[in-house]
Coordinates of C-alpha atoms in Angstrom, one line a residue:
Chain A
M473 CA 0.3 0.3 0.4
A474 CA 1.8 3.5 -1.1
R475 CA 3.4 4.9 2.6
L476 CA 2.2 8.6 2.4
A477 CA 5.7 9.8 1.9
N478 CA 6.0 8.6 -1.6
L479 CA 2.7 9.7 -2.6
E480 CA 4.6 13.4 -1.6
T481 CA 5.6 13.6 -5.9
E482 CA 2.4 13.7 -7.4
Y483 CA 0.5 15.5 -4.9
P484 CA 2.5 18.2 -2.9
V485 CA -0.4 19.1 -0.8
L486 CA 1.1 16.4 0.9
D487 CA 4.4 17.6 2.7
S488 CA 5.9 16.8 6.4
T489 CA 3.3 19.0 7.9
V490 CA 0.5 16.9 7.0
R491 CA 2.1 13.8 7.5
N492 CA 3.7 14.6 10.9
F493 CA 0.2 14.7 12.3
C494 CA -1.2 11.6 10.3
A495 CA 2.0 10.1 11.8
S496 CA 0.5 11.1 15.5
H497 CA -2.4 9.4 15.0
G498 CA -0.8 6.3 13.5
I499 CA -1.3 6.7 10.6
F500 CA 1.5 5.8 8.1
S501 CA -0.2 4.9 4.6
V502 CA -3.4 4.9 3.0
E503 CA -4.5 1.6 4.1
D504 CA -4.2 2.8 7.5
F505 CA -6.9 5.9 6.7
L506 CA -9.1 3.6 5.7
I507 CA -9.6 1.7 9.0
H508 CA -9.3 5.3 10.8
D509 CA -12.3 8.0 11.3
L510 CA -11.3 10.9 9.6
Y511 CA -13.9 12.7 11.1
M512 CA -12.4 13.1 14.0
L513 CA -9.3 12.8 12.5
A514 CA -10.4 16.4 10.7
A515 CA -11.9 17.6 14.1
F516 CA -8.3 17.0 15.4
A517 CA -6.7 18.8 11.9
E518 CA -9.7 22.0 12.6
Q519 CA -7.5 21.9 16.7
N520 CA -3.8 22.3 14.6
N521 CA -2.3 25.5 13.8
S522 CA -1.7 24.7 10.2
S523 CA -5.5 23.6 10.3
E524 CA -6.1 24.4 6.6
R525 CA -3.4 22.8 5.0
L526 CA -4.3 19.6 7.4
K527 CA -7.6 19.2 6.2
E528 CA -6.6 19.2 2.4
G529 CA -4.3 16.6 3.1
I530 CA -7.4 14.6 4.0
A531 CA -8.9 15.4 1.3
Q532 CA -6.5 15.4 -1.5
V533 CA -5.8 11.4 0.6
L534 CA -10.1 10.6 0.0
S535 CA -9.5 11.7 -3.7
V536 CA -7.1 8.9 -3.9
I537 CA -9.5 6.0 -2.2
D538 CA -12.3 7.5 -4.7
D539 CA -9.9 6.3 -6.9
M540 CA -9.4 2.5 -5.2
H541 CA -12.8 1.2 -5.3
Q542 CA -14.5 0.1 -9.3
P543 CA -16.4 2.6 -10.6
W544 CA -20.3 2.8 -9.5
L545 CA -22.4 1.0 -11.9
N546 CA -26.2 2.3 -12.7
G547 CA -29.0 -0.6 -14.2
M548 CA -28.8 0.6 -17.7
E549 CA -25.0 0.4 -17.7
L550 CA -24.7 -2.8 -16.4
L551 CA -27.5 -4.4 -18.3
E552 CA -25.2 -3.1 -21.5
D553 CA -23.1 -4.2 -21.0
A554 CA -24.1 -7.8 -19.8
K555 CA -26.0 -7.6 -23.8
R556 CA -22.6 -6.3 -25.5
N557 CA -19.9 -8.4 -23.8
K558 CA -21.1 -11.1 -21.9
H559 CA -21.7 -13.8 -24.4
V560 CA -22.4 -17.1 -24.2
F561 CA -20.3 -19.8 -25.9
P562 CA -21.6 -23.0 -26.5
T563 CA -19.3 -26.2 -25.3
G564 CA -19.1 -28.4 -28.9
I565 CA -21.5 -30.9 -26.6
Q566 CA -25.0 -30.9 -27.5
G567 CA -25.9 -31.9 -23.6
I568 CA -24.8 -29.7 -22.2
D569 CA -25.5 -27.5 -24.3
L570 CA -29.2 -27.7 -24.1
L571 CA -28.9 -27.7 -20.4
L572 CA -27.7 -24.9 -19.3
G573 CA -29.3 -23.0 -22.3
G574 CA -27.1 -22.5 -24.9
G575 CA -23.8 -23.2 -23.1
I576 CA -21.0 -21.4 -20.6
R577 CA -21.1 -18.0 -19.9
V578 CA -18.4 -15.3 -20.3
G579 CA -18.3 -13.1 -16.9
Q580 CA -18.7 -16.3 -15.5
L581 CA -17.2 -19.0 -13.4
T582 CA -18.7 -22.4 -14.8
E583 CA -17.2 -25.2 -12.1
L584 CA -17.3 -28.5 -13.5
V585 CA -17.4 -31.6 -10.5
G586 CA -17.3 -35.3 -10.8
P587 CA -15.3 -37.9 -9.1
S588 CA -12.0 -39.3 -11.2
S589 CA -12.9 -40.4 -14.9
S590 CA -16.3 -38.3 -15.3
G591 CA -15.8 -36.6 -18.4
K592 CA -14.8 -33.1 -17.2
T593 CA -11.5 -33.0 -19.0
Q594 CA -13.1 -34.3 -21.4
V595 CA -15.8 -31.5 -21.2
C596 CA -12.7 -29.0 -21.1
L597 CA -10.8 -30.5 -24.8
R598 CA -13.9 -29.6 -26.4
T599 CA -15.0 -26.5 -25.1
A600 CA -11.2 -25.1 -25.9
S601 CA -11.4 -26.7 -29.2
N602 CA -14.6 -25.4 -30.2
V603 CA -13.8 -21.6 -28.5
A604 CA -10.4 -21.3 -29.6
R605 CA -11.9 -21.1 -33.6
N606 CA -12.7 -17.2 -33.2
H607 CA -10.7 -16.9 -30.4
M608 CA -8.2 -17.5 -27.7
V609 CA -7.5 -20.0 -24.7
L610 CA -6.0 -20.2 -21.9
Y611 CA -5.3 -23.5 -20.4
L612 CA -3.4 -24.4 -17.2
D613 CA -3.0 -27.5 -16.3
T614 CA -2.1 -29.2 -13.0
G615 CA -2.0 -32.2 -13.6
N616 CA -0.2 -32.8 -17.5
S617 CA -3.9 -33.6 -19.1
F618 CA -4.5 -31.3 -21.8
S619 CA -3.8 -33.2 -24.8
P620 CA -3.1 -31.5 -28.1
Q621 CA -3.9 -35.1 -30.2
R622 CA -7.1 -34.7 -28.6
I623 CA -7.9 -31.3 -29.4
A624 CA -6.6 -32.4 -33.2
Y625 CA -9.8 -35.5 -33.0
F626 CA -12.4 -33.0 -31.7
L627 CA -11.5 -30.1 -34.9
G628 CA -10.9 -32.8 -37.6
K629 CA -14.5 -33.9 -36.9
T630 CA -16.6 -31.2 -37.8
I631 CA -14.7 -29.4 -40.4
N632 CA -15.4 -30.1 -43.7
P633 CA -13.8 -32.7 -46.0
S634 CA -11.3 -30.5 -48.0
S635 CA -7.4 -30.7 -49.1
A636 CA -5.5 -31.9 -46.6
Q637 CA -3.7 -29.3 -46.6
A638 CA -6.5 -26.2 -45.7
K639 CA -6.9 -29.2 -43.1
N640 CA -4.2 -28.6 -41.6
Q641 CA -3.8 -24.9 -41.7
F642 CA -7.1 -24.4 -40.0
L643 CA -5.6 -26.9 -37.4
Q644 CA -2.4 -25.2 -37.3
K645 CA -4.6 -21.7 -36.9
V646 CA -6.9 -22.6 -34.2
M647 CA -4.4 -24.5 -32.2
S648 CA -2.2 -21.9 -32.0
N649 CA -5.0 -19.2 -30.8
I650 CA -4.2 -22.2 -27.4
S651 CA -1.6 -21.2 -24.9
C652 CA -1.3 -24.1 -22.3
H653 CA 1.1 -23.5 -19.1
S654 CA 2.4 -26.1 -16.8
V655 CA 1.3 -24.8 -13.1
F656 CA 1.4 -26.9 -9.8
D657 CA 1.2 -25.1 -6.5
I658 CA -1.2 -21.6 -6.4
F659 CA 1.6 -19.5 -6.0
A660 CA 2.6 -20.2 -9.4
M661 CA -1.0 -20.4 -10.4
F662 CA -1.0 -16.5 -9.1
D663 CA 2.1 -15.3 -11.1
V664 CA 0.0 -16.4 -14.5
L665 CA -2.6 -14.7 -13.5
H666 CA -1.3 -11.5 -12.6
Q667 CA 0.8 -12.1 -15.6
L668 CA -2.5 -12.9 -17.7
E669 CA -3.9 -9.6 -15.8
S670 CA -1.4 -7.2 -17.5
Y671 CA -1.7 -9.2 -20.8
L672 CA -5.3 -8.7 -21.0
R673 CA -5.7 -4.4 -19.7
C674 CA -3.1 -4.0 -22.7
Q675 CA -5.0 -6.3 -25.6
D676 CA -8.0 -5.0 -24.0
G677 CA -9.7 -2.8 -26.9
R678 CA -7.3 -3.4 -29.4
G679 CA -9.0 -5.5 -32.6
G680 CA -7.9 -8.7 -33.7
C681 CA -8.2 -12.5 -31.4
Q682 CA -8.8 -11.2 -28.2
M683 CA -8.9 -13.8 -25.3
R684 CA -11.8 -15.0 -23.9
L685 CA -11.4 -18.7 -22.4
L686 CA -9.3 -19.8 -19.0
I687 CA -9.4 -23.3 -18.4
V688 CA -7.7 -24.5 -15.0
D689 CA -7.3 -27.8 -14.6
S690 CA -8.0 -28.6 -11.7
I691 CA -8.6 -25.6 -9.3
S692 CA -8.5 -28.7 -6.2
S693 CA -4.5 -30.1 -6.7
L694 CA -3.5 -26.4 -6.5
I695 CA -5.5 -25.4 -3.4
S696 CA -6.3 -29.1 -1.4
P697 CA -2.6 -28.6 -0.5
V698 CA -3.2 -25.7 0.8
L699 CA -5.5 -26.3 3.2
G700 CA -5.1 -27.3 6.8
S701 CA -7.2 -27.7 9.5
S702 CA -5.2 -25.3 11.5
S703 CA -3.8 -22.2 9.2
T704 CA -5.7 -19.9 8.4
Q705 CA -4.0 -18.6 5.4
G706 CA -5.2 -22.2 3.1
R707 CA -9.0 -20.9 3.1
A708 CA -7.4 -17.4 2.1
L709 CA -5.4 -18.4 -0.7
M710 CA -8.5 -20.2 -1.9
T711 CA -10.9 -16.8 -1.8
S712 CA -8.5 -14.4 -3.1
A713 CA -8.0 -17.1 -6.4
G714 CA -11.6 -17.3 -6.0
Y715 CA -12.3 -13.7 -6.3
L716 CA -9.2 -12.7 -8.8
L717 CA -10.9 -15.9 -11.4
K718 CA -14.4 -13.6 -10.6
K719 CA -12.9 -10.0 -11.5
L720 CA -10.9 -11.7 -15.0
A721 CA -14.0 -13.2 -15.8
H722 CA -16.1 -9.7 -15.6
Q723 CA -13.4 -6.9 -16.2
H724 CA -11.6 -8.8 -19.1
N725 CA -14.7 -10.8 -20.6
L726 CA -13.1 -14.3 -19.7
A727 CA -15.1 -17.1 -19.6
V728 CA -13.8 -18.7 -16.8
L729 CA -13.7 -23.2 -16.9
I730 CA -12.4 -24.4 -13.3
I731 CA -11.6 -28.2 -12.7
N732 CA -12.9 -29.7 -9.2
H733 CA -12.8 -33.1 -7.9
T734 CA -15.1 -34.3 -5.7
V735 CA -14.0 -36.1 -2.1
G736 CA -16.7 -38.2 0.1
G737 CA -19.4 -36.9 2.2
E738 CA -21.9 -38.2 4.7
G739 CA -24.1 -41.0 3.5
G740 CA -21.5 -42.7 1.1
Y741 CA -22.1 -39.8 -1.6
S742 CA -19.3 -37.4 -2.7
K743 CA -19.6 -34.3 -3.0
P744 CA -17.4 -31.0 -4.6
A745 CA -13.9 -31.2 -2.5
L746 CA -13.0 -27.6 -1.3
G747 CA -15.4 -27.5 1.5
D748 CA -17.9 -25.0 2.3
S749 CA -15.7 -21.4 1.7
W750 CA -15.2 -22.4 -1.9
K751 CA -19.1 -23.4 -2.3
C752 CA -20.0 -20.2 -2.8
I753 CA -18.0 -18.7 -5.0
P754 CA -18.4 -20.1 -9.0
H755 CA -21.8 -18.8 -10.2
S756 CA -22.7 -21.7 -12.4
R757 CA -21.6 -25.4 -10.5
L758 CA -22.2 -28.3 -12.5
F759 CA -21.6 -32.2 -11.9
L760 CA -20.3 -34.7 -14.2
S761 CA -20.6 -38.7 -13.8
C762 CA -19.8 -41.9 -16.1
D763 CA -21.9 -44.3 -16.7
R764 CA -19.7 -47.4 -16.4
G765 CA -18.5 -49.3 -19.0
S766 CA -19.8 -46.5 -22.2
N767 CA -19.1 -43.5 -23.4
N768 CA -22.5 -42.1 -22.2
Y769 CA -22.0 -39.3 -19.2
N770 CA -24.4 -37.5 -16.9
V771 CA -24.9 -34.3 -15.8
S772 CA -26.4 -32.5 -13.8
I773 CA -27.1 -29.0 -12.1
L774 CA -25.6 -27.7 -8.7
R775 CA -26.2 -24.0 -9.0
H776 CA -27.0 -21.8 -12.3
P777 CA -27.5 -18.5 -11.7
S778 CA -31.1 -19.0 -13.5
M779 CA -31.7 -22.5 -13.7
A780 CA -32.7 -24.5 -10.8
S781 CA -31.0 -26.8 -9.7
G782 CA -31.5 -30.5 -10.2
K783 CA -32.0 -30.5 -13.5
A784 CA -29.2 -33.4 -15.6
A785 CA -28.8 -34.3 -18.8
R786 CA -27.0 -37.0 -20.5
F787 CA -24.6 -36.8 -22.9
V788 CA -21.5 -38.0 -26.0
I789 CA -18.2 -37.5 -26.5
Chain B
M112 CA -7.8 20.0 -8.0
G113 CA -8.1 22.0 -4.3
S114 CA -11.6 23.3 -4.8
H115 CA -12.7 19.5 -6.1
A116 CA -10.4 18.0 -2.8
K117 CA -11.8 20.8 -0.5
A118 CA -15.5 20.2 -1.7
W119 CA -14.8 16.2 0.8
L120 CA -15.0 18.9 3.6
V121 CA -17.7 21.4 3.0
E122 CA -19.8 21.0 6.1
D123 CA -23.2 19.4 5.7
E124 CA -26.2 21.2 6.2
S125 CA -27.5 23.7 8.5
A126 CA -30.1 23.4 11.1
R127 CA -33.0 24.1 8.5
E128 CA -32.1 21.6 6.6
M129 CA -31.6 18.9 9.2
L130 CA -34.8 20.0 10.5
D131 CA -36.5 19.1 7.3
R132 CA -34.6 16.2 6.9
V133 CA -35.3 14.8 10.3
L134 CA -39.1 15.6 10.4
T135 CA -39.8 14.5 7.1
E136 CA -42.0 11.5 7.6
R137 CA -40.4 8.0 7.5
P138 CA -42.6 6.0 6.0
F139 CA -42.6 1.8 7.4
L140 CA -42.1 -0.4 5.0
L141 CA -43.6 -3.2 3.8
L142 CA -41.4 -6.1 1.7
P143 CA -41.9 -9.5 1.6
P144 CA -41.2 -11.9 2.0
L145 CA -40.9 -10.2 4.8
H146 CA -43.8 -8.5 5.6
R147 CA -43.7 -9.7 9.0
V148 CA -41.9 -7.2 10.5
P149 CA -42.4 -3.0 9.5
L150 CA -38.7 -2.0 8.2
R151 CA -38.3 1.8 8.5
V152 CA -35.2 3.5 7.4
G153 CA -32.3 3.7 9.8
N154 CA -33.0 0.0 10.7
V155 CA -29.8 -2.8 9.2
V156 CA -31.6 -6.1 8.5
E157 CA -29.3 -9.4 8.0
L158 CA -30.3 -12.0 6.2
A159 CA -28.8 -15.3 7.7
G160 CA -29.1 -18.1 5.4
P161 CA -27.1 -21.2 4.6
S162 CA -25.7 -21.2 0.6
S163 CA -28.8 -21.8 -2.3
S164 CA -31.4 -20.2 0.6
S165 CA -32.5 -17.4 -2.0
K166 CA -30.7 -14.7 0.3
T167 CA -29.7 -12.4 -2.8
H168 CA -33.2 -12.5 -4.6
I169 CA -34.9 -11.3 -1.2
L170 CA -32.0 -7.9 -1.3
I171 CA -33.2 -8.1 -5.1
Q172 CA -36.5 -8.3 -4.9
A173 CA -36.3 -5.4 -1.8
A174 CA -35.0 -2.9 -4.8
I175 CA -37.0 -3.8 -7.2
T176 CA -40.1 -2.4 -5.3
C177 CA -37.8 0.5 -4.4
I178 CA -37.0 1.5 -7.5
L179 CA -40.4 1.1 -8.9
P180 CA -42.4 4.0 -8.6
K181 CA -46.0 4.2 -6.8
L182 CA -47.9 5.4 -9.6
W183 CA -46.7 6.2 -13.1
K184 CA -49.3 7.1 -16.2
G185 CA -52.2 5.7 -13.9
V186 CA -50.9 2.5 -13.2
S187 CA -50.4 1.7 -10.1
Y188 CA -46.8 0.5 -9.4
G189 CA -46.8 -0.3 -5.6
G190 CA -42.7 0.0 -5.3
L191 CA -41.3 3.3 -3.2
G192 CA -40.0 5.4 -6.0
H193 CA -36.2 5.8 -4.4
S194 CA -32.8 5.2 -5.6
A195 CA -31.0 2.1 -4.4
M196 CA -27.9 1.0 -4.0
F197 CA -26.3 -2.9 -3.8
I198 CA -22.9 -3.3 -2.6
D199 CA -21.8 -6.7 -4.4
L200 CA -19.1 -8.4 -2.6
D201 CA -19.6 -11.3 -4.1
C202 CA -19.4 -10.8 -7.2
R203 CA -22.1 -12.7 -7.8
F204 CA -24.8 -10.5 -9.6
D205 CA -26.8 -11.3 -12.4
V206 CA -27.9 -8.4 -14.1
L207 CA -30.0 -10.3 -17.6
R208 CA -32.0 -11.5 -14.3
F209 CA -32.3 -8.7 -12.3
S210 CA -33.7 -6.9 -15.3
E211 CA -36.1 -9.6 -16.0
L212 CA -37.6 -9.8 -12.7
L213 CA -37.9 -5.8 -13.0
N214 CA -40.0 -6.5 -16.4
H215 CA -42.5 -9.0 -15.1
R216 CA -43.3 -6.8 -12.1
I217 CA -43.7 -3.7 -14.9
M218 CA -46.1 -6.4 -16.5
E219 CA -47.6 -8.0 -13.7
A220 CA -49.0 -4.2 -12.3
A221 CA -49.8 -3.1 -15.7
N222 CA -51.7 -6.1 -16.8
G223 CA -53.6 -6.5 -13.7
S224 CA -54.7 -2.7 -14.2
S225 CA -56.1 -2.9 -17.4
S226 CA -57.6 -6.6 -16.5
K227 CA -59.2 -4.4 -14.1
V228 CA -61.4 -2.9 -16.2
G229 CA -63.0 -5.4 -17.8
C230 CA -61.5 -5.5 -21.5
H231 CA -62.0 -8.9 -23.4
Q232 CA -59.5 -10.4 -25.3
K233 CA -57.9 -8.9 -28.2
D234 CA -58.8 -5.4 -26.6
S235 CA -56.0 -5.6 -23.6
E236 CA -53.6 -7.6 -25.7
A237 CA -53.8 -3.8 -28.6
Q238 CA -53.4 -2.5 -24.4
F239 CA -50.1 -4.2 -23.8
A240 CA -48.8 -3.1 -27.1
R241 CA -49.5 0.0 -26.6
M242 CA -48.1 0.3 -23.2
K243 CA -45.2 -1.8 -25.0
P244 CA -43.3 1.8 -25.5
Y245 CA -44.4 2.9 -22.3
N246 CA -42.7 0.2 -19.9
E247 CA -39.9 0.4 -22.1
E248 CA -39.8 3.9 -20.1
L249 CA -40.2 3.0 -17.1
F250 CA -38.0 0.2 -17.5
A251 CA -35.3 2.3 -18.3
L252 CA -36.4 4.8 -15.4
C253 CA -35.8 2.3 -13.2
M254 CA -33.1 0.7 -13.6
K255 CA -31.2 4.1 -13.4
R256 CA -32.1 3.9 -10.1
F257 CA -30.3 0.9 -9.2
L258 CA -26.7 1.8 -8.2
Y259 CA -24.2 -1.8 -8.3
I260 CA -21.0 -1.5 -7.2
R261 CA -18.1 -4.8 -6.6
C262 CA -15.5 -5.1 -4.5
Y263 CA -13.4 -8.0 -4.8
D264 CA -11.5 -7.8 -1.4
S265 CA -12.3 -5.4 1.7
S266 CA -9.7 -2.7 0.9
E267 CA -12.3 -1.6 -2.1
F268 CA -15.6 -2.4 0.0
L269 CA -13.6 0.2 2.6
A270 CA -13.0 2.6 0.2
T271 CA -16.5 2.3 -1.0
L272 CA -17.7 3.5 2.0
K273 CA -15.7 6.3 3.0
T274 CA -16.4 7.9 0.1
L275 CA -19.7 7.3 -0.5
H276 CA -21.2 9.9 1.4
Y277 CA -19.9 12.6 -1.3
R278 CA -21.5 10.0 -3.8
L279 CA -24.8 10.0 -2.3
Q280 CA -25.1 14.3 -1.8
K281 CA -24.4 13.3 -5.5
E282 CA -26.3 11.4 -6.3
R283 CA -29.3 13.6 -5.0
E284 CA -28.1 17.0 -6.4
V285 CA -28.8 14.8 -10.3
H286 CA -31.7 13.1 -9.4
G287 CA -33.3 14.7 -7.2
V288 CA -34.5 11.5 -6.2
N289 CA -33.2 10.1 -1.9
V290 CA -31.6 6.2 -1.5
H291 CA -33.9 4.2 0.0
L292 CA -31.6 1.3 0.2
L293 CA -28.4 -0.1 0.7
L294 CA -28.3 -3.7 0.1
I295 CA -24.6 -5.3 1.3
D296 CA -24.5 -8.8 -0.2
R297 CA -21.6 -11.3 1.2
K298 CA -20.2 -10.1 5.1
S299 CA -17.4 -12.4 4.2
W300 CA -14.7 -10.6 6.0
H301 CA -13.0 -11.5 9.4
L302 CA -10.5 -9.1 10.3
Q303 CA -11.3 -7.6 13.3
N304 CA -10.7 -3.6 12.3
V305 CA -12.1 -3.8 9.7
S306 CA -14.8 -5.2 10.6
E307 CA -15.4 -2.0 13.0
A308 CA -14.4 0.3 10.9
V309 CA -16.8 -1.2 8.5
V310 CA -19.8 -0.2 11.1
Q311 CA -18.3 2.8 12.1
E312 CA -18.9 3.8 8.6
I313 CA -22.1 2.9 8.1
R314 CA -23.5 4.1 11.3
R315 CA -22.2 7.1 10.1
L316 CA -23.7 7.8 7.3
L317 CA -27.3 6.4 8.2
L318 CA -27.1 9.7 10.7
V319 CA -26.5 12.1 7.5
H320 CA -28.7 10.2 5.1
P321 CA -31.6 7.7 6.6
M322 CA -31.7 4.5 4.8
L323 CA -32.5 0.5 5.1
V324 CA -29.8 -0.9 5.3
M325 CA -29.6 -5.2 3.9
A326 CA -26.9 -7.4 4.4
T327 CA -26.5 -11.5 3.6
K328 CA -25.0 -13.4 5.6
A329 CA -23.9 -17.1 4.3
V330 CA -23.9 -19.8 7.7
V331 CA -23.5 -22.8 7.7
L332 CA -26.5 -24.9 10.1
G333 CA -25.1 -26.9 13.3
N334 CA -27.4 -29.5 11.8
K335 CA -24.8 -32.0 10.5
Y336 CA -27.4 -33.4 7.7
S337 CA -29.0 -30.1 6.2
T338 CA -29.8 -29.9 3.4
N339 CA -26.6 -31.1 1.1
E340 CA -27.1 -30.5 -2.6
L341 CA -25.8 -33.7 -3.7
T342 CA -28.7 -36.0 -1.6
W343 CA -31.5 -34.1 -3.1
N344 CA -30.5 -34.8 -6.8
Y345 CA -30.2 -38.3 -5.9
R346 CA -33.6 -38.4 -3.7
K347 CA -34.8 -37.3 -7.8
W348 CA -32.9 -40.1 -9.9
S349 CA -32.9 -43.0 -8.2
A350 CA -36.2 -44.3 -5.8
V351 CA -34.3 -45.8 -3.1
D352 CA -35.0 -44.2 0.6
N353 CA -32.1 -41.6 1.5
P354 CA -32.2 -41.8 5.0
Y355 CA -29.7 -39.0 5.1
S356 CA -32.3 -36.6 3.6
R357 CA -34.4 -35.2 6.5
N358 CA -37.0 -33.2 5.4
I359 CA -36.5 -29.7 7.8
T360 CA -39.6 -30.4 9.4
S361 CA -41.4 -26.3 11.1
D362 CA -40.6 -27.1 14.5
Q363 CA -36.6 -27.7 14.0
Q364 CA -34.5 -25.6 15.7
L365 CA -31.1 -25.3 13.7
P366 CA -28.4 -23.2 14.9
Y367 CA -25.4 -21.7 13.1
R368 CA -22.7 -19.8 14.7
E369 CA -21.9 -16.7 15.2
Y370 CA -19.0 -15.5 13.3
M371 CA -19.6 -12.1 13.0
P372 CA -17.7 -9.3 15.2
A373 CA -19.2 -7.4 18.5
A374 CA -19.4 -4.8 16.3
W375 CA -21.5 -5.6 13.7
Q376 CA -23.3 -8.0 16.2
S377 CA -24.8 -5.1 18.1
F378 CA -25.5 -2.7 14.7
V379 CA -27.6 -4.9 13.8
T380 CA -31.1 -4.1 14.2
H381 CA -33.7 -7.3 12.9
R382 CA -32.2 -10.8 12.2
I383 CA -33.6 -13.6 9.8
L384 CA -32.6 -16.7 8.9
V385 CA -33.7 -18.2 5.7
R386 CA -33.1 -21.6 4.6
A387 CA -34.4 -23.9 1.6
T388 CA -36.3 -26.9 2.1
D389 CA -36.2 -30.2 0.8
D390 CA -39.9 -29.8 -0.5
D391 CA -40.2 -28.6 -3.7
L392 CA -43.9 -27.0 -5.7
V393 CA -44.4 -28.5 -8.5
N394 CA -46.1 -25.8 -10.5
G395 CA -46.4 -26.8 -14.4
E396 CA -44.9 -29.5 -15.9
H397 CA -41.3 -27.0 -16.2
Q398 CA -40.9 -25.8 -12.9
N399 CA -40.1 -27.5 -9.5
N400 CA -39.7 -24.5 -7.5
S401 CA -37.9 -24.9 -3.9
I402 CA -39.5 -23.9 -0.8
Y403 CA -38.4 -22.1 1.4
L404 CA -38.8 -21.2 4.9
L405 CA -37.8 -17.9 6.6
E406 CA -38.2 -17.4 10.3
W407 CA -37.7 -13.8 13.0
L408 CA -34.4 -13.8 15.2
L409 CA -34.9 -11.2 16.2
P410 CA -38.1 -9.4 16.4
P411 CA -38.0 -13.1 17.5
L412 CA -41.5 -13.7 16.5
N413 CA -42.5 -17.9 16.3
S414 CA -44.1 -18.9 12.9
L415 CA -42.3 -19.5 9.7
D416 CA -42.5 -18.0 6.8
K417 CA -43.2 -20.5 3.5
F418 CA -42.5 -18.7 -0.2
T419 CA -41.2 -19.5 -3.1
V420 CA -39.8 -18.0 -6.2
R421 CA -41.5 -17.2 -8.9
D422 CA -40.6 -15.2 -12.5
T423 CA -42.3 -12.3 -11.0
G424 CA -40.8 -12.4 -7.4
V425 CA -40.9 -14.1 -4.6
F426 CA -44.5 -16.2 -3.7
I427 CA -45.6 -16.5 -0.3
L428 CA -47.0 -19.8 0.8
S429 CA -48.0 -19.1 4.2

């Protein structure tokens, strides 16, 4: 957080008189200002000799604080942004698209939960191959499950048979839209996401191919190691990861697809991993399972902003 | 820059203005499903409940009632005609769903008044088509009165609260309407000093800008066998009776652990607990709406309200 001393170059009104006064009340940075009672501070400033100066200083910090939060929007502006930017991307799997009323939505976190081999990675690969035709995709891989052969297979199924060269060119173009990064712990993921944030900030507004899909396969293998019962640091990391993903999704118009595993719950039924604190972070949660010995999968809605939970469907990959 | 910054510390109001403000009528608000206890500006209502128990929906319902006008072009909408501010700490607000609900309420009110006149089917359709541009105008007017902000962490939240006073004054000048409703979705920060600062800021704000504050809070109910989403889904698929999905009966007291610091607990004037039950209300072939239970903890009432959520909003069952 910015120390008041560092702000002096930009805002000369925050000179040493102001800073000494603030220091006498235990305020050394902008963050301290957030916790203090500013009206009391102004009242103290009133009694001081150089009250005008001090009040100007406080007013200046207040306007700095005003830049620290997101802008206020009214309903019409929100709606316009949703209609213009927050499209729905079909996953390419008919059963899921029908269930979700179109596909996964930009600006929202969609979580795929299921026991192992329930088709979660397959759904992600299929969605990536679908979205990569026109947009860029970032795939964060924690368990070396990304398979370019599978993506090529999905693409091969849907393009018209034409010359081998044209096919090759198309494959090249689409595959080059997908970036795959291996991350093996949560700090590496934070690193990648912060770099992504700076990249997207420059990229937004420029034309051309924009990034529209972020896949994290899987987030439970990144967070479970740090979640322990004794310290709260793990939970704080988990919450900040969730909020960072939400921020990226909303501000840079990405659809985020997250994979989570299941753990045993009461009664022998499995429940999503990462506990109750994580439950409220994704916008939509889908539960996947596989019929043993066949290619048929089941998907049901655990949570969705506009659909009733419990709705189920079947699909084939 | 200097004069703009100085505007922060201009005195708020003269004595006469203060008397005007305090002596203005402060009506009681009855917002379903919180209709058992009339609420006034200055009250702080806390909605507690496990996740997916329609808490955010109740906030949205209150916001829509607040931004709709009481009477507009001859049609009564039953709203308050004031602005509402929504601070989204959960960052999960869905504006498309919000606008759907608002549209449904507008159409319902418009249809209600036209059916009272007793027109035939054709006439009412023609009237509805005539009303459409009015509906859009009204829709835009209402949406402009809904103010929304997202806070991704507690420093952003504190920054928002500290600058809210200035923002509210600007709103008053621009729109001429007061903000009457402050909605905070999900209070989940755990730091002691942050909570104290938050309570202090809101308290100060309420002195100068009387508003009704409604905040949601996620709790984990004490009962180990409380509604588990997956067992609920399994119940739908298999016919085998699952002994663990016990129905939450009306007379079961589910304790929950209070984790908010004392500063917030003493600030809250009304407390409500909402939860979803395992029952469904079969409502046509497509809709299976869950039934929710609402219980007043402060002031403690012995009744439990049942309600369900529909397209037009909350529908009280009992």
